[in-house]
Short mmCIF file of C-alpha atoms in Angstrom, two decimals:
data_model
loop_
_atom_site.label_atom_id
_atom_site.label_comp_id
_atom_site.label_asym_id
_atom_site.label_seq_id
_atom_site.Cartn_x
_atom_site.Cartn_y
_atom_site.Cartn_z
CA UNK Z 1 6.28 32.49 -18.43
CA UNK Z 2 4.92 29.38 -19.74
CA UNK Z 3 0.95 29.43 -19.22
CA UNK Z 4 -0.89 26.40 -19.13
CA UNK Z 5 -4.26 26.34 -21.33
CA UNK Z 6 -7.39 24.96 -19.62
CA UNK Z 7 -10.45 25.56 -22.53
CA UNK Z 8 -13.15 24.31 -20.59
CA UNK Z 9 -13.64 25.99 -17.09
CA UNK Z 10 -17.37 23.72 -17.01
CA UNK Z 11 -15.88 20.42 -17.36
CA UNK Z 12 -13.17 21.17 -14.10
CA UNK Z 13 -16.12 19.71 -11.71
CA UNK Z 14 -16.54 16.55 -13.42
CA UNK Z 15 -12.90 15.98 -13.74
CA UNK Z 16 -12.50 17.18 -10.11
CA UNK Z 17 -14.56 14.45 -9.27
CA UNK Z 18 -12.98 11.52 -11.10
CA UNK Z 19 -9.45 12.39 -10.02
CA UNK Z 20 -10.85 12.23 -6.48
CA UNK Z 21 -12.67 8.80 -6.87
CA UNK Z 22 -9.66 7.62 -8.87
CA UNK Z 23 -7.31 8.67 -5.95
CA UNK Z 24 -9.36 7.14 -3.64
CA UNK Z 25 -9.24 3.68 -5.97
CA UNK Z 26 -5.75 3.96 -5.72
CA UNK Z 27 -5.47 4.57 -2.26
CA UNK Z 28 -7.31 1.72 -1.08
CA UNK Z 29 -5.58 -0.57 -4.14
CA UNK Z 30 -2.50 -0.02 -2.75
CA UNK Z 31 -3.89 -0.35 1.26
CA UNK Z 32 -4.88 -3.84 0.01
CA UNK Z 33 -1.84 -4.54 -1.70
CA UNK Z 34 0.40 -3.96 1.86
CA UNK Z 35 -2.38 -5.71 3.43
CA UNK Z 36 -1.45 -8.65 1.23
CA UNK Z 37 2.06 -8.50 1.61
CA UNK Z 38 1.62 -8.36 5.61
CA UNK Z 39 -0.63 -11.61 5.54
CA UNK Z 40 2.07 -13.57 3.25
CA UNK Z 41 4.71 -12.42 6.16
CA UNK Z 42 2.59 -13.94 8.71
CA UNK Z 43 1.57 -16.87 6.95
CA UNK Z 44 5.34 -17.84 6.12
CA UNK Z 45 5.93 -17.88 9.71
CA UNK Z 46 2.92 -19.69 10.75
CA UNK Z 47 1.02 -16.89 12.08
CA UNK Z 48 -2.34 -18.28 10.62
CA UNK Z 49 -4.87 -15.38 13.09
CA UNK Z 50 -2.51 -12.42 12.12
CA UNK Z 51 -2.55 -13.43 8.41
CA UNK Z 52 -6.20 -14.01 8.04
CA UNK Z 53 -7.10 -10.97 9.55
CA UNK Z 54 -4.74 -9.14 6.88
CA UNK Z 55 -6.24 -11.20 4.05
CA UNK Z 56 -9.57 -10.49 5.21
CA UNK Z 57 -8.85 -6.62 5.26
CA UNK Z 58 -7.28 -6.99 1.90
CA UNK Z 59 -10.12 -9.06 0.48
CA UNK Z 60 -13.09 -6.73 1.57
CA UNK Z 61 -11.57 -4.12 0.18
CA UNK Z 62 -12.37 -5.34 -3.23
CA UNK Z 63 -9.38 -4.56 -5.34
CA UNK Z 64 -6.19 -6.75 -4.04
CA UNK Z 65 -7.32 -10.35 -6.30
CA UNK Z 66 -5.78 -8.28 -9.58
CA UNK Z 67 -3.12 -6.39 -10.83
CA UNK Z 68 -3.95 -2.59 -10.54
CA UNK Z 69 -4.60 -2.13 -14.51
CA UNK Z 70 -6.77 -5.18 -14.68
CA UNK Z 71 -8.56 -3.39 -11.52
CA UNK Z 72 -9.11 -0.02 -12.54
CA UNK Z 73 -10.05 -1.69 -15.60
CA UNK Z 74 -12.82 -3.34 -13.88
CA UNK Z 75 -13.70 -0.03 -12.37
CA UNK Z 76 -14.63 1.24 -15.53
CA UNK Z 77 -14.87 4.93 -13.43
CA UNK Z 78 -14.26 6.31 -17.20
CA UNK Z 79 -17.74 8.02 -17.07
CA UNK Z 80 -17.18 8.98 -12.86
CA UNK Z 81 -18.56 5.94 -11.13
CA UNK Z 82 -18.23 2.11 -11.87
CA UNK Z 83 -20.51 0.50 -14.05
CA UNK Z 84 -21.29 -3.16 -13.91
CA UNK Z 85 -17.69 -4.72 -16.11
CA UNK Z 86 -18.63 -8.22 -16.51
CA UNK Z 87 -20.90 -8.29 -19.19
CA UNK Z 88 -18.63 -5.60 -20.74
CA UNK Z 89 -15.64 -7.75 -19.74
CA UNK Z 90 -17.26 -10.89 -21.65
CA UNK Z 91 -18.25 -9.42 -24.74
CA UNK Z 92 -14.51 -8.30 -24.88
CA UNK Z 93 -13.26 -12.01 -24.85
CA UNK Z 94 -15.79 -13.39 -26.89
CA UNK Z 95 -14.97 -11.25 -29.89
CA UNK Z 96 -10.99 -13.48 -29.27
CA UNK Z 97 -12.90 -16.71 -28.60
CA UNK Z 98 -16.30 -16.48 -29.94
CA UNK Z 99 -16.72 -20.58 -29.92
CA UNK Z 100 -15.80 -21.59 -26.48
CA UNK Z 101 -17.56 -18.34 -25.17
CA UNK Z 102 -20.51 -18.73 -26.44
CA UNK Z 103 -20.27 -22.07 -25.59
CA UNK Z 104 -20.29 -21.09 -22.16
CA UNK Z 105 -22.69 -18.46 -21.64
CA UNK Z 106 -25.01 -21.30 -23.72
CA UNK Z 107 -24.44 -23.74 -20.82
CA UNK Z 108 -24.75 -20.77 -17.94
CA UNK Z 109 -28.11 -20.02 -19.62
CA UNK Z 110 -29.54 -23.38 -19.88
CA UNK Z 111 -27.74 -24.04 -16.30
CA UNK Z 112 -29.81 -20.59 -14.67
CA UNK Z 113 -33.30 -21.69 -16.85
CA UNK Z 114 -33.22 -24.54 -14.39
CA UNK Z 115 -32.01 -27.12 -17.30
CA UNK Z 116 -28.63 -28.23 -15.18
CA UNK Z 117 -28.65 -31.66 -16.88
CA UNK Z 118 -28.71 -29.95 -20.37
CA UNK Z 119 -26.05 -27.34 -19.17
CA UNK Z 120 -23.56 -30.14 -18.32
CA UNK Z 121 -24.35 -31.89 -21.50
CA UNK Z 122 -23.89 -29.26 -23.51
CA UNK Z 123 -20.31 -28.64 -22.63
CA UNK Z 124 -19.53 -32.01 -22.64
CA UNK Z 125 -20.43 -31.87 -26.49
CA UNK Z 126 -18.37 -28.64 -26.45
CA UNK Z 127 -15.49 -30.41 -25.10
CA UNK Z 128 -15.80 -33.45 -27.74
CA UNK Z 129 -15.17 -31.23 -30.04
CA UNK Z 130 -12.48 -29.27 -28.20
CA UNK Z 131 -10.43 -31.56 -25.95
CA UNK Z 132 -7.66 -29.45 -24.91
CA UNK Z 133 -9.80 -26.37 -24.33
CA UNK Z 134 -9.11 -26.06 -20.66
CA UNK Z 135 -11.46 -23.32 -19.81
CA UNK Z 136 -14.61 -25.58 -20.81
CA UNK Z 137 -13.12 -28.21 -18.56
CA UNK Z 138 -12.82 -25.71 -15.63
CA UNK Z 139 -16.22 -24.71 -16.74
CA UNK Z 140 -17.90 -28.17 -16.54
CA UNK Z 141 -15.72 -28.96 -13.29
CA UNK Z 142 -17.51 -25.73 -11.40
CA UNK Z 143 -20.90 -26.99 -12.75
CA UNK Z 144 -20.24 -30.65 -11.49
CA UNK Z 145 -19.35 -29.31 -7.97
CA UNK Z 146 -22.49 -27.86 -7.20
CA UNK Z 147 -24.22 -31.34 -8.45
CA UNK Z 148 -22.10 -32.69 -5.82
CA UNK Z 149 -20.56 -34.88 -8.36
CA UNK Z 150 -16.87 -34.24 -6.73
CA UNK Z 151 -14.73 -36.97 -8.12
CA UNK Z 152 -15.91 -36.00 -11.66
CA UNK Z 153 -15.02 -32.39 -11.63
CA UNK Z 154 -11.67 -33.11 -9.66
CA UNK Z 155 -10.57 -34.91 -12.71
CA UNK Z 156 -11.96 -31.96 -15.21
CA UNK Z 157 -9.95 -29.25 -12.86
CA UNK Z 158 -7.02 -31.54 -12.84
CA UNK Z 159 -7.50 -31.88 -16.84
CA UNK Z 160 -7.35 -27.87 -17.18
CA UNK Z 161 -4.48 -27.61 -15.15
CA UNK Z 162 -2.46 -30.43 -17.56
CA UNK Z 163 -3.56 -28.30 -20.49
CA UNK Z 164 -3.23 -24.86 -19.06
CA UNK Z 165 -0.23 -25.13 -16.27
CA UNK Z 166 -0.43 -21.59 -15.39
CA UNK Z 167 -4.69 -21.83 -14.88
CA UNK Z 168 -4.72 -20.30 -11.09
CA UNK Z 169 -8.53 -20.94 -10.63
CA UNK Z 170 -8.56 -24.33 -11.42
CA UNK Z 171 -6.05 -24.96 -8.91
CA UNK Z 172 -8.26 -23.02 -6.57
CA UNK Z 173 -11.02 -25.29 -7.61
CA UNK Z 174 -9.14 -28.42 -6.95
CA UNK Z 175 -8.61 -27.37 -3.42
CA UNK Z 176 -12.38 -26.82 -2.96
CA UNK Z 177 -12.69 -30.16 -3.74
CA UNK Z 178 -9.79 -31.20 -1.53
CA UNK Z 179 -11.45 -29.41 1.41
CA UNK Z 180 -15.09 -31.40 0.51
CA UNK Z 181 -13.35 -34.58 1.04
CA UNK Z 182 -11.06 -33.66 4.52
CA UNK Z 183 -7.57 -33.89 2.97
CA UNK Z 184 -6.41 -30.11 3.81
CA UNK Z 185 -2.35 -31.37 3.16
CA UNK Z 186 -3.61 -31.62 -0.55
CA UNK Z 187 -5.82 -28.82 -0.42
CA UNK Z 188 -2.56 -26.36 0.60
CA UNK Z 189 -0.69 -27.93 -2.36
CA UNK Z 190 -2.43 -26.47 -4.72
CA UNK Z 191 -3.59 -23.69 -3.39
CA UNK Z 192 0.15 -22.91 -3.06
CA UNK Z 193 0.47 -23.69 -7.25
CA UNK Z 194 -2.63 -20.81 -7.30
CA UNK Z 195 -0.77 -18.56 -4.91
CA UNK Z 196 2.53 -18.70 -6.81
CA UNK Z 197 0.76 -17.63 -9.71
CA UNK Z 198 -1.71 -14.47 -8.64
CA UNK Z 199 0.50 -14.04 -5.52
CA UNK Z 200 -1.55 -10.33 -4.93
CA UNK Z 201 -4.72 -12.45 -4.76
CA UNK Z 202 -6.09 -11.83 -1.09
CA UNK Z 203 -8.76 -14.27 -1.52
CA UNK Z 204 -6.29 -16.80 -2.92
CA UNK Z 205 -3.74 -16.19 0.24
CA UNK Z 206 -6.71 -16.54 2.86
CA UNK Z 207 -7.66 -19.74 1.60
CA UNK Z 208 -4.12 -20.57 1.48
CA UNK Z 209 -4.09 -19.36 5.50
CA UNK Z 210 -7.10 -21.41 6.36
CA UNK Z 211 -6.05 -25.02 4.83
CA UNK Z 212 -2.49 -24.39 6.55
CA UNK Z 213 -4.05 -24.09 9.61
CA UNK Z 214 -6.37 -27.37 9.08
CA UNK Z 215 -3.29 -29.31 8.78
CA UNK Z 216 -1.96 -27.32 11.77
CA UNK Z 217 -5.01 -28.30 13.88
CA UNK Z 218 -4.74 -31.97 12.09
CA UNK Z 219 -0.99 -32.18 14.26
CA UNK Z 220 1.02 -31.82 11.13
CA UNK Z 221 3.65 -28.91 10.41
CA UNK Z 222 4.40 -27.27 7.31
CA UNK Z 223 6.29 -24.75 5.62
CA UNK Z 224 4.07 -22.72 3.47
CA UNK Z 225 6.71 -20.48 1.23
CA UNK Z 226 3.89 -18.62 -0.05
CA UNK Z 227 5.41 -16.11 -2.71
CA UNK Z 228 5.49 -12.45 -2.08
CA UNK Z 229 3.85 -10.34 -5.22
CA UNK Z 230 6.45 -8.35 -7.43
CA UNK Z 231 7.39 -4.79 -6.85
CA UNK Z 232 6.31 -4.03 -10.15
CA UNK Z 233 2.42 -5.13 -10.00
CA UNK Z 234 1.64 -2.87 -13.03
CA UNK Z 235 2.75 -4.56 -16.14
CA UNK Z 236 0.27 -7.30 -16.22
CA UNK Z 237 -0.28 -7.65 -19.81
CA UNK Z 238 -4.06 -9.15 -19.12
CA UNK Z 239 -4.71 -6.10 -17.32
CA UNK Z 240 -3.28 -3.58 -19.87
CA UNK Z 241 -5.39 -4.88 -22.84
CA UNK Z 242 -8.63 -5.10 -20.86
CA UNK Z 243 -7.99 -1.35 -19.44
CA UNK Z 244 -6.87 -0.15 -23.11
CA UNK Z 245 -10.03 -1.43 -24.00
CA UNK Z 246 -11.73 1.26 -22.00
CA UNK Z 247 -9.60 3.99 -22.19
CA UNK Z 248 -10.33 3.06 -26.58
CA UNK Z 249 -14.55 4.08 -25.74
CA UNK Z 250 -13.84 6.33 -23.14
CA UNK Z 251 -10.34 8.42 -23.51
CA UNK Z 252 -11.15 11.33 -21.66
CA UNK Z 253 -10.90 8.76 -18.51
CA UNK Z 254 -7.44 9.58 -18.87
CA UNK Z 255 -8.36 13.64 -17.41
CA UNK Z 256 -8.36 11.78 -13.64
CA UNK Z 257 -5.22 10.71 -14.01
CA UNK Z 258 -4.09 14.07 -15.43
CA UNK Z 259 -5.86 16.15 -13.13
CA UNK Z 260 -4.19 14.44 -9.74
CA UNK Z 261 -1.49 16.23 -8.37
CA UNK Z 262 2.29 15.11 -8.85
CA UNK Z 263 2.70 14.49 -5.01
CA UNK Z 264 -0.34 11.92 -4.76
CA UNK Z 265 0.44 9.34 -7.94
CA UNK Z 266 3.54 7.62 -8.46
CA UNK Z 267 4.99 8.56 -11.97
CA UNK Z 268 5.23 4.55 -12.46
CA UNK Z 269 1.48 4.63 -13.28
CA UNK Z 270 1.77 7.21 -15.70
CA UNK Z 271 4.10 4.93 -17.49
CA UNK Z 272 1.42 2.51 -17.11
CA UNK Z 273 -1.35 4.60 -18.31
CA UNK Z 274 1.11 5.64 -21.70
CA UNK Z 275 1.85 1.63 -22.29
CA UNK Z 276 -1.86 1.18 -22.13
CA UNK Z 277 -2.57 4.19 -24.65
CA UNK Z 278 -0.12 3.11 -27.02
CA UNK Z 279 -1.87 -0.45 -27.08
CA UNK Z 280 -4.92 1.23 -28.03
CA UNK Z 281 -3.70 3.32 -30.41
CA UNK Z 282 -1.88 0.13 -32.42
CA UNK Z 283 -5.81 -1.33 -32.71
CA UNK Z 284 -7.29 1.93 -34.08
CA UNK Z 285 -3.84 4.61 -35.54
CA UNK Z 286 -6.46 6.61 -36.61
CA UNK Z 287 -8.20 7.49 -33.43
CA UNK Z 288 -7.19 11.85 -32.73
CA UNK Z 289 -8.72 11.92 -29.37
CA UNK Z 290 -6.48 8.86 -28.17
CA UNK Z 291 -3.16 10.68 -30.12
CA UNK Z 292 -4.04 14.14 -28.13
CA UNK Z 293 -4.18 12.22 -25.01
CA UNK Z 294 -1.31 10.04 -25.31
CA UNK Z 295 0.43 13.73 -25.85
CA UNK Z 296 -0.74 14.59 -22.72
CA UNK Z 297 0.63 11.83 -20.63
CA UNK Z 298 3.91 12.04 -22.16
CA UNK Z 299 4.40 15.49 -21.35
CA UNK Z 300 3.06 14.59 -17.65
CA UNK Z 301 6.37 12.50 -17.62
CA UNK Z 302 8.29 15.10 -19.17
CA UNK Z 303 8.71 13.88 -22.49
CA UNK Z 304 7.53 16.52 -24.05
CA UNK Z 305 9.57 16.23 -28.06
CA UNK Z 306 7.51 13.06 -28.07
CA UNK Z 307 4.39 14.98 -27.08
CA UNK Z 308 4.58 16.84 -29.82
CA UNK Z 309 4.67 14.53 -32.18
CA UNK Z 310 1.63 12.92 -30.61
CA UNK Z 311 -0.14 16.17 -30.81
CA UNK Z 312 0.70 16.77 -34.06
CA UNK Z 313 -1.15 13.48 -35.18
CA UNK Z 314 -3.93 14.72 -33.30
CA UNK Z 315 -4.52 17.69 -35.22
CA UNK Z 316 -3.46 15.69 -38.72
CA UNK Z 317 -6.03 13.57 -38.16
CA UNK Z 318 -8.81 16.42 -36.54
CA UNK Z 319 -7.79 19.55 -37.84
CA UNK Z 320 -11.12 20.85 -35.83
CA UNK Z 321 -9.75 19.56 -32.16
CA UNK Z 322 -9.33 23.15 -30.65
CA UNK Z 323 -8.14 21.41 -27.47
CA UNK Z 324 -5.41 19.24 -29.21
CA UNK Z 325 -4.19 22.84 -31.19
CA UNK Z 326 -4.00 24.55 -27.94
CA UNK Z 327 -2.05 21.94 -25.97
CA UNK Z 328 0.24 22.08 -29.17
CA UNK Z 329 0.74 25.50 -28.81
CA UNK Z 330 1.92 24.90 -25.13
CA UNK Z 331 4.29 22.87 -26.28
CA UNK Z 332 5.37 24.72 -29.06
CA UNK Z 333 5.94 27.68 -26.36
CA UNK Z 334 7.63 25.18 -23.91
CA UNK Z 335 10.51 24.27 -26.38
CA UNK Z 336 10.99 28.13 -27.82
CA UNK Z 337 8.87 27.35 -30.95
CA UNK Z 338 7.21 30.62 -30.37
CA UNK Z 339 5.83 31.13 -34.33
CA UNK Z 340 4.67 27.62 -34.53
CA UNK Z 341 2.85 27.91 -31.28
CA UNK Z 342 1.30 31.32 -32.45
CA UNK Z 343 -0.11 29.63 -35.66
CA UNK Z 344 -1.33 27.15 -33.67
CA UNK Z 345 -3.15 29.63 -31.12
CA UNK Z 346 -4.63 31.89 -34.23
CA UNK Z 347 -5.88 28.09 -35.64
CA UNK Z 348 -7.89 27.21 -32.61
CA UNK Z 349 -9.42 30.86 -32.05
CA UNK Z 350 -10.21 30.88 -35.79
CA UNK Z 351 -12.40 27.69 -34.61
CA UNK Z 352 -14.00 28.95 -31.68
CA UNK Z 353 -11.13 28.56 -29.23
CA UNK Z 354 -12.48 31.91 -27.60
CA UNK Z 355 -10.95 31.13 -24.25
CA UNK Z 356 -8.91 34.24 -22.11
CA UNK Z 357 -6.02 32.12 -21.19
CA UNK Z 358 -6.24 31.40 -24.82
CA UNK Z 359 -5.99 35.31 -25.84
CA UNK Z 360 -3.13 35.93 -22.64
CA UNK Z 361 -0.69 33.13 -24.00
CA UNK Z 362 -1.27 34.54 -27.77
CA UNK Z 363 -0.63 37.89 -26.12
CA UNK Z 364 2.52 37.04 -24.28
CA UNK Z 365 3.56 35.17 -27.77
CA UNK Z 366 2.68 38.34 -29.83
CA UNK Z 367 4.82 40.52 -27.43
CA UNK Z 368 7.82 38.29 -27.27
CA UNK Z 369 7.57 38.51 -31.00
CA UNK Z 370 7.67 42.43 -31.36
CA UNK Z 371 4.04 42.58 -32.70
CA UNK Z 372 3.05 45.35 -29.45
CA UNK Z 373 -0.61 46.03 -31.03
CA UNK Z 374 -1.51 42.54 -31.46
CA UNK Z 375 -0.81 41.68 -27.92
CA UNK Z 376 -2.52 44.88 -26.51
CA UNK Z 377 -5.52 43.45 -28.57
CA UNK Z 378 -5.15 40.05 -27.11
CA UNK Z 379 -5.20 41.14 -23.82
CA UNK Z 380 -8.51 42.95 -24.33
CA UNK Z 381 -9.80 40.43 -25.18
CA UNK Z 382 -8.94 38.27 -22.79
CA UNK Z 383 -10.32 40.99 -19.97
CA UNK Z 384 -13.35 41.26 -22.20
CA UNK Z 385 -14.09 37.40 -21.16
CA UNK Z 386 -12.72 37.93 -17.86
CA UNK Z 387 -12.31 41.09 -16.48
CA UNK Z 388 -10.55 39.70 -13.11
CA UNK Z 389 -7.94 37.72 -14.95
CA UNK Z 390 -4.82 39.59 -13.08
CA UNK Z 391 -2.13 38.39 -15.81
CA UNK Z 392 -4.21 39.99 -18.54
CA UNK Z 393 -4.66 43.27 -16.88
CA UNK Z 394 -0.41 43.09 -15.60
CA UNK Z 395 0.56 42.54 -19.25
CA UNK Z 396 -1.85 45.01 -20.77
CA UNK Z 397 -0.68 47.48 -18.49
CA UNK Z 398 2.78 46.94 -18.85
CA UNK Z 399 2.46 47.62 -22.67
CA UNK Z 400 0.51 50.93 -21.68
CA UNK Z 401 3.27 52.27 -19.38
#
């Protein structure tokens, strides 16, 4: 009988209560996500009320505008409960593009100390220096727009979309501006360039819904073809770095996933959740906790050879992880490496691992191995911590009799 080891009974509440909250964040993810798809049905066949309402539901859930790493990213429910991502989320990208972020949060500042006209100059030096930076043209665009000064920032959103084809917000932007001046046919144009591109975007779809059904009301007719989102809405590469990111400060985020039972996650996010690991782990090799835990989610999806190995590299680099030597010993058991996973059991009880599961799975180990007085010992001690736990007391007295 293989026995899972759990050495922390304290810490089960607070990982009770992330794999709840993370279920729940899934849950309403995906409700979003159908949401979405339903809307993009209706819109296609010019059912603008049906698909707004489904936008709408999609949208005010929160979590349909983004891939589902890129939201749980966002989340940042690492530490049980979010925590406000975007300054988190900014310092990220300005240690890629320190120039044209700072750049940016120098106009923002200037821009919220009630210096607009110093804001908008400011990028425009930034963008003298940098003229296919398309990001400080979007930027400069969404400052001109709320100066009013529409036919300027049309031609900076139209400028970031000739350097940066794939730049779904400018798009967005440019139908704003399309909307300011009446001319909804052009407004659905590119807002059908945005959709194409973030095609799980709720917001981006009910915007999408609404201009259609200007030019409806206008007297013209139109066939949107608004693009449905791809099965496989988990390998967004954006998403994956920002939520490797978090999982690199905060690994033990990765006990939610754990902790949920098989029947209420799709193994497809475990994949997920071992992609993102691994990208971590290429930034810092070094990092035990992130090893032990990539372990951990490979033997979730049954590849448990490579689990090892990931374990071992755990304990290589922290030879003091009792929790890493204890999931190796699992392991070890699972795959008939009895002696190695006895080692490994003696290791982390030499180091304080002073758990009874601990002491019933050496027992069971010492018994399979002949060794009859080391496993009656083992199974003391394990009643001595808990004097309920039945296994203990079955295998004691089985030696006994």
């Amino acid at each position: 009988m293989n026995t899972p080891i759990c050495t922390q009974e304290s810490s089960v509440p607070t990982t009770k209560q992330r794999s709840q909250r993370l279920v729940e964040l899934l849950r309403t993810h995906y409700e979003a996500l159908r949401d979405v798809r339903r809307g993009i049905c209706m819109l296609n066949g010019g059912q603008y009320e049906e698909a707004q309402a489904a936008f709408s539901s999609a949208a005010a859930q929160g979590c349909a505008d983004r891939s589902l790493p890129a939201f749980l990213a966002a989340c940042l429910i690492g530490r049980g409960q979010p925590r406000d991502a975007t300054q988190y989320f900014a310092d990220m990208v300005a240690h890629d593009e320190t120039d044209t972020q700072a750049q940016i949060r120098l106009a923002l500042a200037l821009w919220a100390g009630g210096s607009q006209d110093e804001a908008i100059l400011s990028l425009r030096e930034a963008i003298r220096c940098d003229r296919e930076n398309a990001t400080l043209h979007y930027q400069l665009g969404t400052l001109l727009t709320v100066r009013d000064r529409i036919e300027e920032a049309e031609l900076r959103f139209t400028q970031a979309i000739t350097i940066q084809r794939d730049y779904a917000d400018a798009y967005v932007s440019l139908a704003m501006c399309c909307g300011v001046r009446r001319a909804p046919i052009e407004a659905v144009k590119y807002l059908r360039y945005a959709q194409s591109i973030r095609p799980y975007d709720a917001h981006i779809g009910l915007l999408l819904t609404q201009s259609a059904r200007a030019v409806e009301q206008q007297g013209y007719t139109l066939a949107v073809h608004a693009q449905m989102p791809d099965e496989d809405h988990l390998a967004d590469e954006v998403g994956i770095k920002q939520l490797s990111h978090i999982i690199e400060q905060e690994p033990d985020f990765i006990n939610a996933f754990l902790s949920i039972p098989l029947d209420q996650i799709d193994t497809n996010i475990f994949s997920m959740l071992l992609g993102t690991i691994q990208i971590a782990l290429e930034r810092q090799p070094e990092h035990a906790e992130l090893h032990y835990h990539c372990s951990q989610v490979l033997k979730r999806l049954g590849r448990e050879h490579e689990a090892i190995d990931e374990a071992e590299r755990a304990v290589v680099l922290d030879q003091s992880d009792t929790k890493a030597l204890i999931s190796l010993a699992n392991l070890y058991h699972a795959t008939n490496r009895n002696d190695d996973a006895t080692s490994r059991l003696e290791q982390a009880i030499a180091l304080g691992a002073d758990y009874a599961d601990v002491h019933v799975l050496l027992g069971h180990l010492y018994r399979d191995g002949g060794h009859l007085d080391r496993a009656k010992s083992a199974y003391e001690r394990a009643l001595a911590i808990n004097d309920n736990l039945v296994e203990a007391q079955q295998a004691l007295t089985s030696l006994t009799t």
